[in-house]
PDB file of C-alpha atoms in Angstrom:
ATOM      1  CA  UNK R   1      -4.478   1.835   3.334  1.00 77.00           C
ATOM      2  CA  UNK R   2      -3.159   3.587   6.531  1.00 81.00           C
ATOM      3  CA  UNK R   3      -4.375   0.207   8.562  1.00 83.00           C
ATOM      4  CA  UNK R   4      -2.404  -1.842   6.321  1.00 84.00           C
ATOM      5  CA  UNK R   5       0.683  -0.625   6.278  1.00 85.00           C
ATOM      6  CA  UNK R   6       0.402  -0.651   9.928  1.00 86.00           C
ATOM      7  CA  UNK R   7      -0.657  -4.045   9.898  1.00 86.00           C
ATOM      8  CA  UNK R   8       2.038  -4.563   7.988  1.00 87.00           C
ATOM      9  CA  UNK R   9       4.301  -4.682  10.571  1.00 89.00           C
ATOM     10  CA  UNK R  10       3.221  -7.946  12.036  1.00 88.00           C
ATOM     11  CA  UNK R  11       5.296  -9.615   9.169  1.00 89.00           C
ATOM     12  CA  UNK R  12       9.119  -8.034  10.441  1.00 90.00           C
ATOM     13  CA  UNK R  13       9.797 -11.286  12.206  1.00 89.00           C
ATOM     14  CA  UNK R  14       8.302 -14.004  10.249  1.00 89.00           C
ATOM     15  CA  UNK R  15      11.641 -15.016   9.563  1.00 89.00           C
ATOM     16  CA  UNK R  16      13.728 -14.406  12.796  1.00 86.00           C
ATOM     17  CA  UNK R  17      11.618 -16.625  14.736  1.00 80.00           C
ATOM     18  CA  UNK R  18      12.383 -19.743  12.861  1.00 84.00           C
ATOM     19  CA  UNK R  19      16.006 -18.756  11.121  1.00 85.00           C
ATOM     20  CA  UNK R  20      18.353 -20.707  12.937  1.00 87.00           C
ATOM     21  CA  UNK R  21      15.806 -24.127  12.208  1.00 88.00           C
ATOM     22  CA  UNK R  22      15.874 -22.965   8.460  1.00 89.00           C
ATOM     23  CA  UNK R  23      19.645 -23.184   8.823  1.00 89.00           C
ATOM     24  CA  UNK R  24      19.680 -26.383  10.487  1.00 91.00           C
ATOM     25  CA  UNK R  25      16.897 -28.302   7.862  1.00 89.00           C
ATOM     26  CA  UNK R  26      18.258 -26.286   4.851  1.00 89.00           C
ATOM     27  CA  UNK R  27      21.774 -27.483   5.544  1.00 90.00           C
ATOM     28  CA  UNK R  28      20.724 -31.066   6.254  1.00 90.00           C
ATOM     29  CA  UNK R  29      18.858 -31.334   2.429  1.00 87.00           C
ATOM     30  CA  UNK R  30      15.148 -31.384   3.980  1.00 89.00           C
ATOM     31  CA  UNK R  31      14.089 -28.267   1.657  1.00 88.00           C
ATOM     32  CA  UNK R  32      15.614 -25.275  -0.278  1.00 90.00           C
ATOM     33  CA  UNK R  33      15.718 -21.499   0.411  1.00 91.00           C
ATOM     34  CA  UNK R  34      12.825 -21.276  -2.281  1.00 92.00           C
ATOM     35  CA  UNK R  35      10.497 -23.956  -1.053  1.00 91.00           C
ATOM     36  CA  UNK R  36      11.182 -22.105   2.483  1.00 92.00           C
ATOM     37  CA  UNK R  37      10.598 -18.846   1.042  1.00 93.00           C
ATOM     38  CA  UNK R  38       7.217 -19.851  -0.985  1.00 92.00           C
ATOM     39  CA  UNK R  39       5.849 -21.765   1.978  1.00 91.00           C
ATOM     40  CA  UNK R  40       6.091 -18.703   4.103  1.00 90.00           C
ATOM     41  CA  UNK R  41       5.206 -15.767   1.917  1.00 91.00           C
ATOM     42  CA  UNK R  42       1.828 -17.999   1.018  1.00 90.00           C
ATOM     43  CA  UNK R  43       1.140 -18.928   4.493  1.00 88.00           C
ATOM     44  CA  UNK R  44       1.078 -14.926   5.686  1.00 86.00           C
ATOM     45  CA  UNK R  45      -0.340 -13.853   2.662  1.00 86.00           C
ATOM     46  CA  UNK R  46      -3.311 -15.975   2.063  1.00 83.00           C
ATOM     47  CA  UNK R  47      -5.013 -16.013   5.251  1.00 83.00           C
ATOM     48  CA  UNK R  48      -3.539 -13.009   7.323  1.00 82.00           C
ATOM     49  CA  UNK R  49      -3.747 -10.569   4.335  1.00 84.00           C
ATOM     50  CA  UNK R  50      -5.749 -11.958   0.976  1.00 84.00           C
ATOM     51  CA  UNK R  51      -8.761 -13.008   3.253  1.00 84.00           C
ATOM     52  CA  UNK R  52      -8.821  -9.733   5.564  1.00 82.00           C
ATOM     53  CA  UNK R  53      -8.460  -7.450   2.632  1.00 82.00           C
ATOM     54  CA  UNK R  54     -11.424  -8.975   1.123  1.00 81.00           C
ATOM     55  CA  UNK R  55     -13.528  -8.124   3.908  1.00 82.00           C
ATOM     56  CA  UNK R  56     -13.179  -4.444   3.066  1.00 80.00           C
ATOM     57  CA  UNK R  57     -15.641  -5.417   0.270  1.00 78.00           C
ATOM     58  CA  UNK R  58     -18.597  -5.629   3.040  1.00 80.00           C
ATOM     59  CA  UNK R  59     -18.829  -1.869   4.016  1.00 81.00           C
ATOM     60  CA  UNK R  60     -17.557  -0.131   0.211  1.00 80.00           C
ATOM     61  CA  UNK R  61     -21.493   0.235  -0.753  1.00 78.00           C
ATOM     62  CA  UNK R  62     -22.851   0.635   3.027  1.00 80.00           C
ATOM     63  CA  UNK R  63     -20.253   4.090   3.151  1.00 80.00           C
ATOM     64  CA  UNK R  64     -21.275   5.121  -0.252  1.00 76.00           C
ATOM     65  CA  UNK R  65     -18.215   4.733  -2.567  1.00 74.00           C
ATOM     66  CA  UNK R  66     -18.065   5.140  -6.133  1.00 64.00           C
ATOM     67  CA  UNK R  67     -21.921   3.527  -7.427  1.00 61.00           C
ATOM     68  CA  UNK R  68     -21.867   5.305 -10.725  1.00 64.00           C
ATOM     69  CA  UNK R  69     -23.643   2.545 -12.523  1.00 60.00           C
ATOM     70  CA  UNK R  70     -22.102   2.741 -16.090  1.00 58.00           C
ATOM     71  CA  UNK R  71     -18.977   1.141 -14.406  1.00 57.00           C
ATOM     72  CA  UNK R  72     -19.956   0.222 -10.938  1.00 65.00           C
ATOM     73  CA  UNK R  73     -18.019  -3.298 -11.574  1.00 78.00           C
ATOM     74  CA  UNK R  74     -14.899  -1.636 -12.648  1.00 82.00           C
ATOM     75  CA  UNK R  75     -15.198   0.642  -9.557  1.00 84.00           C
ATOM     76  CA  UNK R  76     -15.124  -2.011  -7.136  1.00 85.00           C
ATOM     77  CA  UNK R  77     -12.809  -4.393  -8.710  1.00 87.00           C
ATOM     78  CA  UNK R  78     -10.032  -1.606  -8.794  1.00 88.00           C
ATOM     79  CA  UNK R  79     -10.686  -0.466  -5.425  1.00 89.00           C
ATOM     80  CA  UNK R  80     -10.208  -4.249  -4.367  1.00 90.00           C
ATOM     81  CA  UNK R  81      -6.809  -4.861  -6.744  1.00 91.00           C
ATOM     82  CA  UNK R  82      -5.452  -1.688  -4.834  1.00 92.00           C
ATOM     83  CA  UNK R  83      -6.109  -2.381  -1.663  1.00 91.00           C
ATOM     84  CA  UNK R  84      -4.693  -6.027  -2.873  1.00 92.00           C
ATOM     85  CA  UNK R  85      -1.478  -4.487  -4.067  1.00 93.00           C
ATOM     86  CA  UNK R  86      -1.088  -2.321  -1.569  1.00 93.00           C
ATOM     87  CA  UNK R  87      -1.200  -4.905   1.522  1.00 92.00           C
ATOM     88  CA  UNK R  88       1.388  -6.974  -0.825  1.00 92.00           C
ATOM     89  CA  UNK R  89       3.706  -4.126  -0.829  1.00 93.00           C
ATOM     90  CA  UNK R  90       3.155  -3.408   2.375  1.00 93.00           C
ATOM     91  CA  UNK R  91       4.266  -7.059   3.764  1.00 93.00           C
ATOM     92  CA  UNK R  92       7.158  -7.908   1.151  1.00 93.00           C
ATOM     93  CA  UNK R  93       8.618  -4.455   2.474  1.00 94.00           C
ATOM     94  CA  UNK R  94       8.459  -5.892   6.157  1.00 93.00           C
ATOM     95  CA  UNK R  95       9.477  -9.400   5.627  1.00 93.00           C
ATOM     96  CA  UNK R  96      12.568  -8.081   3.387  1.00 93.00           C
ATOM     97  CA  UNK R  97      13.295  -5.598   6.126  1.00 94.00           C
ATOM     98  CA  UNK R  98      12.932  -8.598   8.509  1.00 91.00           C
ATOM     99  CA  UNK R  99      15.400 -10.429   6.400  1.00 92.00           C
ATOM    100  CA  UNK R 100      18.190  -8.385   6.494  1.00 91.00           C
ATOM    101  CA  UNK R 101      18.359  -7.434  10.140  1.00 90.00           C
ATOM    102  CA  UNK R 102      18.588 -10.719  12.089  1.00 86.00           C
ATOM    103  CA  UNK R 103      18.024  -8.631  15.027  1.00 88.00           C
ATOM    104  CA  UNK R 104      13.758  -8.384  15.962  1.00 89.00           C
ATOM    105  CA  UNK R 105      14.083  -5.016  17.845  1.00 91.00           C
ATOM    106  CA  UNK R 106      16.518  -3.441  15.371  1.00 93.00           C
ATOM    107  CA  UNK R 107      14.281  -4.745  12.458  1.00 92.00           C
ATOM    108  CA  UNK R 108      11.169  -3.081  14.134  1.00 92.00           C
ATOM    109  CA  UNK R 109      12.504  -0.352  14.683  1.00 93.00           C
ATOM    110  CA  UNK R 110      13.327   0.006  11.067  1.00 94.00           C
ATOM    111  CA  UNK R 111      10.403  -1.236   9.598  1.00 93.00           C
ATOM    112  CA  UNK R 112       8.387   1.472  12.034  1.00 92.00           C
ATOM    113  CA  UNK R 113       9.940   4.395  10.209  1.00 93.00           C
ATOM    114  CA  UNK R 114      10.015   3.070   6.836  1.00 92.00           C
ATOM    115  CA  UNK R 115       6.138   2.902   7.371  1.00 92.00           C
ATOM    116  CA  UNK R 116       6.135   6.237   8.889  1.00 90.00           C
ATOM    117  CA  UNK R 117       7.969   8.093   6.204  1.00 88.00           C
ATOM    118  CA  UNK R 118       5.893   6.421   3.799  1.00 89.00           C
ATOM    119  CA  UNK R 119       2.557   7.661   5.596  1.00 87.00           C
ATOM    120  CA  UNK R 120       4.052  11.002   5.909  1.00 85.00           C
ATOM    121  CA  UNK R 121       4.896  11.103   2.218  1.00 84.00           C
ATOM    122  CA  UNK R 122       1.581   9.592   1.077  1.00 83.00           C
ATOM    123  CA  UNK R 123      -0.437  12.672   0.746  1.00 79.00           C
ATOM    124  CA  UNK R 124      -2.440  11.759   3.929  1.00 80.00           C
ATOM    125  CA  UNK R 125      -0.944  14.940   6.690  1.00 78.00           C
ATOM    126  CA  UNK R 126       1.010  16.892   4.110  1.00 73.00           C
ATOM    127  CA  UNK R 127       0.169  17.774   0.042  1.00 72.00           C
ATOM    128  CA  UNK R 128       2.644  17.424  -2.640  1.00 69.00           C
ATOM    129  CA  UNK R 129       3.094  20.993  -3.064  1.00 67.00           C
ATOM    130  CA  UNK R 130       4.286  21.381   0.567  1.00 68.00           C
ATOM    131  CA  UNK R 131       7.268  18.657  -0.300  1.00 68.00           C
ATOM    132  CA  UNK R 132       9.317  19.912  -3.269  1.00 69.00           C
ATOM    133  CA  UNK R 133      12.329  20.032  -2.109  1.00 66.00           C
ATOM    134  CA  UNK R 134      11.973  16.326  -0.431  1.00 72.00           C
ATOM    135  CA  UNK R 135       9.545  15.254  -3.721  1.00 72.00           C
ATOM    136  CA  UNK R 136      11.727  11.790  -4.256  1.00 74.00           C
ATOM    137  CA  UNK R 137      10.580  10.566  -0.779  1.00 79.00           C
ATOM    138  CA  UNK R 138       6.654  10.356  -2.202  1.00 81.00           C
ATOM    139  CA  UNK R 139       7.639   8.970  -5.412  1.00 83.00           C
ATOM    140  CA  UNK R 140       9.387   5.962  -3.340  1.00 87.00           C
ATOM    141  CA  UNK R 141       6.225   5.582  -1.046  1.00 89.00           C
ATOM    142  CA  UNK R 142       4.013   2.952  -1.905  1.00 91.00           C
ATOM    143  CA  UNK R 143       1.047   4.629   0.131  1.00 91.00           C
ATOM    144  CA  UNK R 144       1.204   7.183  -1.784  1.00 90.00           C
ATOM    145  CA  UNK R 145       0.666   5.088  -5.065  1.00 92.00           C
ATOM    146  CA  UNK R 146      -2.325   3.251  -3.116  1.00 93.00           C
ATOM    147  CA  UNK R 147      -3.877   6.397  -1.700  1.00 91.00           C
ATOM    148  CA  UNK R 148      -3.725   8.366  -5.468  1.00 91.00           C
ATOM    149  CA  UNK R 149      -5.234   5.204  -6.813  1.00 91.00           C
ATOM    150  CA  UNK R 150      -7.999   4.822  -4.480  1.00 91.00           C
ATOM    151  CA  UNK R 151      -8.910   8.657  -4.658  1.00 90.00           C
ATOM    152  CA  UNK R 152      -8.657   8.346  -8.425  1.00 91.00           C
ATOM    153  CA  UNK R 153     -10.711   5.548  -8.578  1.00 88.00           C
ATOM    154  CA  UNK R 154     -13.361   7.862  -6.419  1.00 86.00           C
ATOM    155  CA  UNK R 155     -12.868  11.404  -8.263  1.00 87.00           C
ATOM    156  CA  UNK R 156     -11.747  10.888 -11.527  1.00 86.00           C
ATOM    157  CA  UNK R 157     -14.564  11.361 -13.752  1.00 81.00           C
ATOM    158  CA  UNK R 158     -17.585  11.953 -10.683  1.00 81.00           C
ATOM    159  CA  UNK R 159     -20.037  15.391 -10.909  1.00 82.00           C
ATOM    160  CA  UNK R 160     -21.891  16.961  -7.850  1.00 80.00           C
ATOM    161  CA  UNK R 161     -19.414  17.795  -5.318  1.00 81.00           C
ATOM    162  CA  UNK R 162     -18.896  21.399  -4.704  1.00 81.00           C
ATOM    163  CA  UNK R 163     -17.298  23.726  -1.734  1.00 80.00           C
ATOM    164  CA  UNK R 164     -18.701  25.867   0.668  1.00 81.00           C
ATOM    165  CA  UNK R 165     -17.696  28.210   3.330  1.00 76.00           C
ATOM    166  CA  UNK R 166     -18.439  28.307   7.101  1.00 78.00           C
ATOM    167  CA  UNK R 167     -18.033  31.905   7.031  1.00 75.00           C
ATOM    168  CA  UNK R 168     -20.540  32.439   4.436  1.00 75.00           C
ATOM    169  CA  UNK R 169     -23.422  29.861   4.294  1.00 72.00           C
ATOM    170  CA  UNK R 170     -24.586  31.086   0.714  1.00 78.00           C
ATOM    171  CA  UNK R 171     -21.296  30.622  -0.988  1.00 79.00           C
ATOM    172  CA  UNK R 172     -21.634  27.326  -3.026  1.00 81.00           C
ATOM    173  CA  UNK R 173     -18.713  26.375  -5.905  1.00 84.00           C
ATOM    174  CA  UNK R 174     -19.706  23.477  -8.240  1.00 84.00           C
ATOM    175  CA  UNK R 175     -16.219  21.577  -8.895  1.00 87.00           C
ATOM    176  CA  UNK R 176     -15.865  18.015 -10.518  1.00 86.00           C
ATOM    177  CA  UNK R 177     -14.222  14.999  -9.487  1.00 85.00           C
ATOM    178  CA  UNK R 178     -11.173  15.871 -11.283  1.00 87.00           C
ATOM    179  CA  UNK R 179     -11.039  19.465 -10.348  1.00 87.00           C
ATOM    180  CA  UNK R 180     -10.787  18.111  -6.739  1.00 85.00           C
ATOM    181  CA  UNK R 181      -7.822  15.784  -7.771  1.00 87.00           C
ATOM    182  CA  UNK R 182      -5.335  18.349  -9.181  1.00 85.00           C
ATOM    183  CA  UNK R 183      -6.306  20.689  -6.671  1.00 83.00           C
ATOM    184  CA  UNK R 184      -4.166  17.913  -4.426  1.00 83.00           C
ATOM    185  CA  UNK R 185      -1.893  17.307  -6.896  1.00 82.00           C
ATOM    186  CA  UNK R 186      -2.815  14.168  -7.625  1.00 87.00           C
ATOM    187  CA  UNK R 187      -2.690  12.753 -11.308  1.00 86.00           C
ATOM    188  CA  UNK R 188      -6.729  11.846 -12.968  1.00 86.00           C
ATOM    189  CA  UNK R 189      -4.557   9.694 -15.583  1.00 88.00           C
ATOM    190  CA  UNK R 190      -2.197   7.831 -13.027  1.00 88.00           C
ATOM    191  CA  UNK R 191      -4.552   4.935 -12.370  1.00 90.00           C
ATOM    192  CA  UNK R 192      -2.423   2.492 -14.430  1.00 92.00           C
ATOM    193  CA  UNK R 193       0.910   4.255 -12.929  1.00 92.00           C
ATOM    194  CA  UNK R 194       0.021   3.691  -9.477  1.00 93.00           C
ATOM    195  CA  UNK R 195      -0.836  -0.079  -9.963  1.00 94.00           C
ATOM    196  CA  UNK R 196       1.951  -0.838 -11.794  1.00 94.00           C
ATOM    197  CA  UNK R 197       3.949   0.832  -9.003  1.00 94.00           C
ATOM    198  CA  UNK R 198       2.408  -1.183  -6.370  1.00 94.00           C
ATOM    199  CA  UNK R 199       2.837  -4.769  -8.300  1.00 95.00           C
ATOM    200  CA  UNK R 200       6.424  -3.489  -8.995  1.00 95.00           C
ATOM    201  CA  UNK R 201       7.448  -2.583  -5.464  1.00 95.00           C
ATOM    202  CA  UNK R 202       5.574  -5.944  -3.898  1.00 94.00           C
ATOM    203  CA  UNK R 203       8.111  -7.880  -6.642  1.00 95.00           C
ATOM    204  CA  UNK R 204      11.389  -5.851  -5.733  1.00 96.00           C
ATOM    205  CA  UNK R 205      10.970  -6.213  -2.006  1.00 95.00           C
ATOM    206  CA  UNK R 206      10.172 -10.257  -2.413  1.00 95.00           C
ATOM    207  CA  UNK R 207      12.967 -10.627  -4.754  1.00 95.00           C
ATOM    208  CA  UNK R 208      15.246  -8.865  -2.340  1.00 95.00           C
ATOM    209  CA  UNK R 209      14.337 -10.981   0.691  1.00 94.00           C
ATOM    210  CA  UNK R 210      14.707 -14.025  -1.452  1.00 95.00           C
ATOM    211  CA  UNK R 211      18.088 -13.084  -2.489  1.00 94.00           C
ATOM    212  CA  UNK R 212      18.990 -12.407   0.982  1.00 93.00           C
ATOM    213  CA  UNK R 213      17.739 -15.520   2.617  1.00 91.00           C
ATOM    214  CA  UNK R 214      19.671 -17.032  -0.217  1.00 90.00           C
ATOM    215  CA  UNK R 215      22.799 -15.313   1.256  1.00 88.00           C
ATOM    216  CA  UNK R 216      22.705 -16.724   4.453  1.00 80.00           C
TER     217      UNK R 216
END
């Protein structure tokens, strides 16, 4: 999920390359801001996001995720929808950051720490318990919904994993998927949560470009 948001950022100037010619043809009758709008969303979704995500389907048994075999097809179809969702977020944030700030550079620059603070807030370098008083920043970061989804769709409900020490080499703790969870403060019944979140935030952000594009 870290790769896509990054990847993300190739979408900032989608529209900025070709906004004066949308102008020009909108202006003249040759198509409206929606036909625009849906012609370009599917074009950089479809084959620069739909298709690459997919590929992350090749190497999810060769690295030994989730095989339980009671539900290995729910497993694998979540971890797929997530990383789905999560590249959709990912791009209609960029394109609708791209959308209001005509200027490339400024819009980069923008988009860059929007991703940042999102990666920051995600649960990746720092835990939830060491952001309380700045809590509201991970509960507006869509990696952080993608990341709790993914590791829930890992822990939640998986035996054998326990902890050890370096120091002492005969210390051995049995914990359980879930144990490992809330010990990062991260939610065993949020599944549903975080997918909503992520289908919710990839509709807001396209909405919000489409209304500004409408604007112009």
């Amino acid at each position: 999920v870290l790769y896509l948001g990054l990847a993300s950022l190739s979408s900032v100037p989608v529209w900025n390359e070709s906004r004066l010619l949308f102008h020009r043809e909108r202006a003249s009758g040759a198509y409206n801001t929606l036909s625009y709008f849906t012609a370009v969303v599917l074009c950089d979704i479809i084959p620069m996001r739909i298709i690459p995500t997919c590929m992350f389907a090749l190497p999810y048994f060769m690295i030994g995720l989730d095989r339980r075999d009671d539900a290995i097809g729910f497993h694998f179809a979540t971890f797929l929808i997530t990383l789905l969702l999560t590249n959709a977020a990912a791009v209609s944030m960029s394109m609708c950051i791209g959308a209001c700030f005509p200027d490339t550079k400024v819009a980069n620059a923008v988009a860059s720490l929007a991703v940042l603070l999102s990666i920051l807030y995600s649960g990746f370098i720092l835990s939830r318990h060491n952001t309380k008083g700045v809590r509201w920043l991970s509960n507006i970061s869509y990696l952080r919904y993608a990341y709790e989804g993914l590791l829930v769709n890992e822990f939640h409900g998986a035996q054998g994993y326990y902890f050890n020490s370096p120091a002492d080499k005969s210390l051995r703790v049995d914990v359980t998927g879930d144990e490992i969870l809330e010990l990062f403060d991260f939610n065993a019944d949020n599944m549903f949560v975080d997918i909503s979140a992520l289908a919710t935030m990839s509709c807001f952000f396209f909405l919000l470009c489409f209304l500004r594009l409408s604007m112009e």
